[in-house]
């Protein structure tokens, strides 16, 4: 009976940690531990997106950066280090996102990747409005889900608008040349894609 109660208490503690870490403020303050699984995404280069296991020595390995210390750090601190180390590989400071996908030892996956996410399309697409998209949906795939461009679309001036922390950033994509952000950019919940009407001489 005692062994059963001990097991039950451990399960409840793990669940409490799971619920606490799911909250934004608590997650930002959480000190990463060896054995945690991090999910790292770079908006400007989706080929860098991956999971990173915190090794027993407290470090993680990431392309173009190498080995950095993660244990004892918050996700914000790890994000800041990755952003700084990656900056020399991009024309502008990259947008790096770090979340704790799994806690060490308890096998609990955190709900960082819902089954679907809401993406919004406006302007010169054949089906504007909200679409329910898979979490791995890219910019080009979302445009395809919207039925592609209308005949009046300014395909060289597509905008991706992303709001985080109350601030909206606008990224541009040129469908004709591939300039700007990549068409393979993985979208996030609430992203808005705007396809303007082309000008007279476009």
Short mmCIF file of C-alpha atoms in Angstrom, two decimals:
data_model
loop_
_atom_site.label_atom_id
_atom_site.label_comp_id
_atom_site.label_asym_id
_atom_site.label_seq_id
_atom_site.Cartn_x
_atom_site.Cartn_y
_atom_site.Cartn_z
CA UNK A 1 0.00 0.00 0.00
CA UNK A 2 2.84 2.37 0.91
CA UNK A 3 4.55 1.66 -2.41
CA UNK A 4 1.30 2.38 -4.25
CA UNK A 5 0.83 5.70 -2.44
CA UNK A 6 4.45 6.69 -3.18
CA UNK A 7 3.93 5.96 -6.86
CA UNK A 8 0.71 7.95 -6.82
CA UNK A 9 2.45 10.94 -5.22
CA UNK A 10 5.22 10.86 -7.84
CA UNK A 11 2.62 10.81 -10.60
CA UNK A 12 0.81 13.79 -9.07
CA UNK A 13 4.07 15.73 -8.72
CA UNK A 14 4.95 15.02 -12.35
CA UNK A 15 1.49 16.13 -13.46
CA UNK A 16 1.80 19.32 -11.42
CA UNK A 17 5.11 20.08 -13.09
CA UNK A 18 3.51 19.42 -16.47
CA UNK A 19 0.64 21.84 -15.77
CA UNK A 20 2.93 24.51 -14.37
CA UNK A 21 5.32 24.34 -17.29
CA UNK A 22 2.45 24.62 -19.76
CA UNK A 23 1.85 28.20 -18.58
CA UNK A 24 3.77 30.92 -20.39
CA UNK A 25 5.16 32.73 -17.33
CA UNK A 26 6.15 29.56 -15.48
CA UNK A 27 7.68 28.09 -18.62
CA UNK A 28 9.82 31.20 -19.07
CA UNK A 29 11.14 30.83 -15.50
CA UNK A 30 11.69 27.06 -15.64
CA UNK A 31 15.33 26.01 -15.20
CA UNK A 32 16.20 23.49 -17.90
CA UNK A 33 17.49 20.13 -16.65
CA UNK A 34 19.67 17.38 -18.17
CA UNK A 35 17.39 14.97 -19.99
CA UNK A 36 14.87 17.64 -21.03
CA UNK A 37 13.95 17.71 -24.71
CA UNK A 38 13.96 21.19 -26.25
CA UNK A 39 12.26 22.20 -29.48
CA UNK A 40 14.18 24.90 -31.37
CA UNK A 41 12.86 26.76 -34.42
CA UNK A 42 14.50 29.44 -36.55
CA UNK A 43 11.95 31.44 -38.53
CA UNK A 44 14.38 32.42 -41.28
CA UNK A 45 15.65 28.88 -41.96
CA UNK A 46 13.28 25.99 -41.27
CA UNK A 47 16.03 23.46 -42.07
CA UNK A 48 17.47 24.30 -38.65
CA UNK A 49 14.26 23.42 -36.81
CA UNK A 50 14.77 20.37 -34.59
CA UNK A 51 14.58 18.80 -31.18
CA UNK A 52 17.64 19.04 -28.95
CA UNK A 53 18.24 16.70 -26.00
CA UNK A 54 19.94 18.26 -22.99
CA UNK A 55 22.90 15.93 -22.42
CA UNK A 56 24.00 14.67 -18.98
CA UNK A 57 26.69 17.37 -18.87
CA UNK A 58 23.98 20.01 -19.33
CA UNK A 59 24.79 20.98 -22.90
CA UNK A 60 22.99 20.83 -26.24
CA UNK A 61 24.37 20.77 -29.77
CA UNK A 62 22.94 22.91 -32.55
CA UNK A 63 23.98 23.43 -36.19
CA UNK A 64 26.11 26.53 -36.93
CA UNK A 65 26.50 27.06 -33.18
CA UNK A 66 28.08 23.91 -31.78
CA UNK A 67 27.83 23.13 -28.08
CA UNK A 68 26.21 25.50 -25.59
CA UNK A 69 25.16 25.10 -21.98
CA UNK A 70 21.41 24.75 -21.39
CA UNK A 71 21.02 23.14 -17.94
CA UNK A 72 20.20 25.71 -15.27
CA UNK A 73 19.17 28.24 -17.91
CA UNK A 74 15.67 29.44 -18.80
CA UNK A 75 14.31 29.02 -22.32
CA UNK A 76 14.71 32.79 -22.77
CA UNK A 77 18.39 32.60 -21.88
CA UNK A 78 18.99 29.69 -24.28
CA UNK A 79 17.11 31.55 -27.01
CA UNK A 80 19.27 34.65 -26.45
CA UNK A 81 22.49 32.63 -26.75
CA UNK A 82 21.33 30.86 -29.91
CA UNK A 83 20.20 34.14 -31.47
CA UNK A 84 23.56 35.76 -30.74
CA UNK A 85 25.57 32.80 -32.02
CA UNK A 86 23.48 32.43 -35.19
CA UNK A 87 23.41 36.14 -36.05
CA UNK A 88 26.56 36.08 -38.19
CA UNK A 89 24.90 33.58 -40.55
CA UNK A 90 21.99 35.90 -41.44
CA UNK A 91 21.63 39.36 -42.94
CA UNK A 92 19.44 40.37 -39.98
CA UNK A 93 19.16 38.99 -36.46
CA UNK A 94 17.27 35.68 -36.74
CA UNK A 95 14.05 34.95 -34.89
CA UNK A 96 14.71 31.92 -32.67
CA UNK A 97 12.02 30.13 -30.66
CA UNK A 98 12.81 27.67 -27.84
CA UNK A 99 10.29 25.55 -25.95
CA UNK A 100 10.55 22.60 -23.57
CA UNK A 101 8.87 19.74 -25.42
CA UNK A 102 9.49 17.04 -22.80
CA UNK A 103 10.55 17.02 -19.17
CA UNK A 104 13.38 14.75 -18.11
CA UNK A 105 12.45 11.47 -16.49
CA UNK A 106 8.65 11.65 -16.47
CA UNK A 107 7.96 10.97 -20.15
CA UNK A 108 5.33 13.69 -20.31
CA UNK A 109 5.10 15.54 -23.62
CA UNK A 110 4.08 19.17 -23.26
CA UNK A 111 1.29 20.50 -25.47
CA UNK A 112 3.55 22.71 -27.58
CA UNK A 113 2.27 21.30 -30.87
CA UNK A 114 -1.52 21.18 -31.17
CA UNK A 115 -3.23 18.97 -33.74
CA UNK A 116 -4.05 22.01 -35.87
CA UNK A 117 -3.37 25.73 -35.83
CA UNK A 118 -5.30 28.71 -37.18
CA UNK A 119 -3.76 30.61 -40.08
CA UNK A 120 -5.38 33.61 -41.77
CA UNK A 121 -5.09 34.66 -45.42
CA UNK A 122 -6.10 38.03 -46.81
CA UNK A 123 -6.04 39.79 -50.14
CA UNK A 124 -5.51 38.34 -53.59
CA UNK A 125 -5.91 34.62 -52.91
CA UNK A 126 -8.74 32.49 -54.23
CA UNK A 127 -10.02 31.52 -50.76
CA UNK A 128 -9.34 34.14 -48.11
CA UNK A 129 -10.15 33.71 -44.43
CA UNK A 130 -9.07 31.28 -41.72
CA UNK A 131 -7.72 27.83 -42.44
CA UNK A 132 -7.04 24.98 -40.02
CA UNK A 133 -3.51 23.85 -40.79
CA UNK A 134 -1.14 21.18 -39.52
CA UNK A 135 1.58 22.53 -37.17
CA UNK A 136 4.26 21.81 -39.80
CA UNK A 137 2.50 23.79 -42.55
CA UNK A 138 4.79 26.09 -44.54
CA UNK A 139 4.07 29.45 -46.13
CA UNK A 140 3.79 27.93 -49.62
CA UNK A 141 1.55 25.13 -48.39
CA UNK A 142 -0.83 27.63 -46.78
CA UNK A 143 -1.03 29.59 -50.03
CA UNK A 144 -1.84 26.35 -51.82
CA UNK A 145 -4.59 25.57 -49.27
CA UNK A 146 -6.05 28.99 -50.07
CA UNK A 147 -6.39 27.96 -53.71
CA UNK A 148 -3.38 29.91 -54.93
CA UNK A 149 -3.28 33.49 -56.17
CA UNK A 150 -5.98 35.49 -57.90
CA UNK A 151 -5.16 37.06 -61.26
CA UNK A 152 -4.49 40.40 -59.53
CA UNK A 153 -1.99 39.14 -56.92
CA UNK A 154 1.28 40.97 -56.34
CA UNK A 155 3.25 37.74 -56.12
CA UNK A 156 6.49 39.61 -55.44
CA UNK A 157 5.20 41.36 -52.30
CA UNK A 158 3.61 38.65 -50.16
CA UNK A 159 3.63 39.46 -46.44
CA UNK A 160 3.78 37.19 -43.42
CA UNK A 161 2.59 39.01 -40.31
CA UNK A 162 3.44 37.42 -36.97
CA UNK A 163 2.43 38.83 -33.58
CA UNK A 164 4.36 37.85 -30.46
CA UNK A 165 4.48 39.61 -27.13
CA UNK A 166 2.06 42.25 -28.40
CA UNK A 167 4.38 43.22 -31.27
CA UNK A 168 3.73 42.46 -34.92
CA UNK A 169 6.60 41.84 -37.30
CA UNK A 170 6.16 41.79 -41.06
CA UNK A 171 8.25 39.49 -43.27
CA UNK A 172 8.18 39.63 -47.06
CA UNK A 173 8.31 36.81 -49.57
CA UNK A 174 8.80 37.04 -53.34
CA UNK A 175 7.09 34.05 -54.94
CA UNK A 176 8.66 34.85 -58.32
CA UNK A 177 12.31 34.95 -57.22
CA UNK A 178 12.28 33.34 -53.77
CA UNK A 179 13.72 36.51 -52.21
CA UNK A 180 12.92 37.45 -48.63
CA UNK A 181 11.99 34.69 -46.20
CA UNK A 182 11.82 31.15 -47.51
CA UNK A 183 8.62 29.67 -48.92
CA UNK A 184 9.46 26.73 -46.65
CA UNK A 185 9.09 28.89 -43.53
CA UNK A 186 7.03 26.94 -40.98
CA UNK A 187 4.00 28.92 -39.85
CA UNK A 188 2.82 29.52 -36.28
CA UNK A 189 -0.60 29.81 -34.67
CA UNK A 190 -2.26 33.11 -35.59
CA UNK A 191 0.02 33.98 -38.51
CA UNK A 192 -1.56 36.25 -41.12
CA UNK A 193 -0.56 36.00 -44.79
CA UNK A 194 -1.37 39.09 -46.87
CA UNK A 195 -1.22 39.03 -50.67
CA UNK A 196 -1.55 42.62 -51.92
CA UNK A 197 -3.08 43.67 -55.20
CA UNK A 198 -0.43 44.26 -57.84
CA UNK A 199 0.28 47.74 -59.10
CA UNK A 200 -0.28 49.02 -62.61
CA UNK A 201 3.20 48.15 -63.86
CA UNK A 202 3.86 44.97 -61.86
#
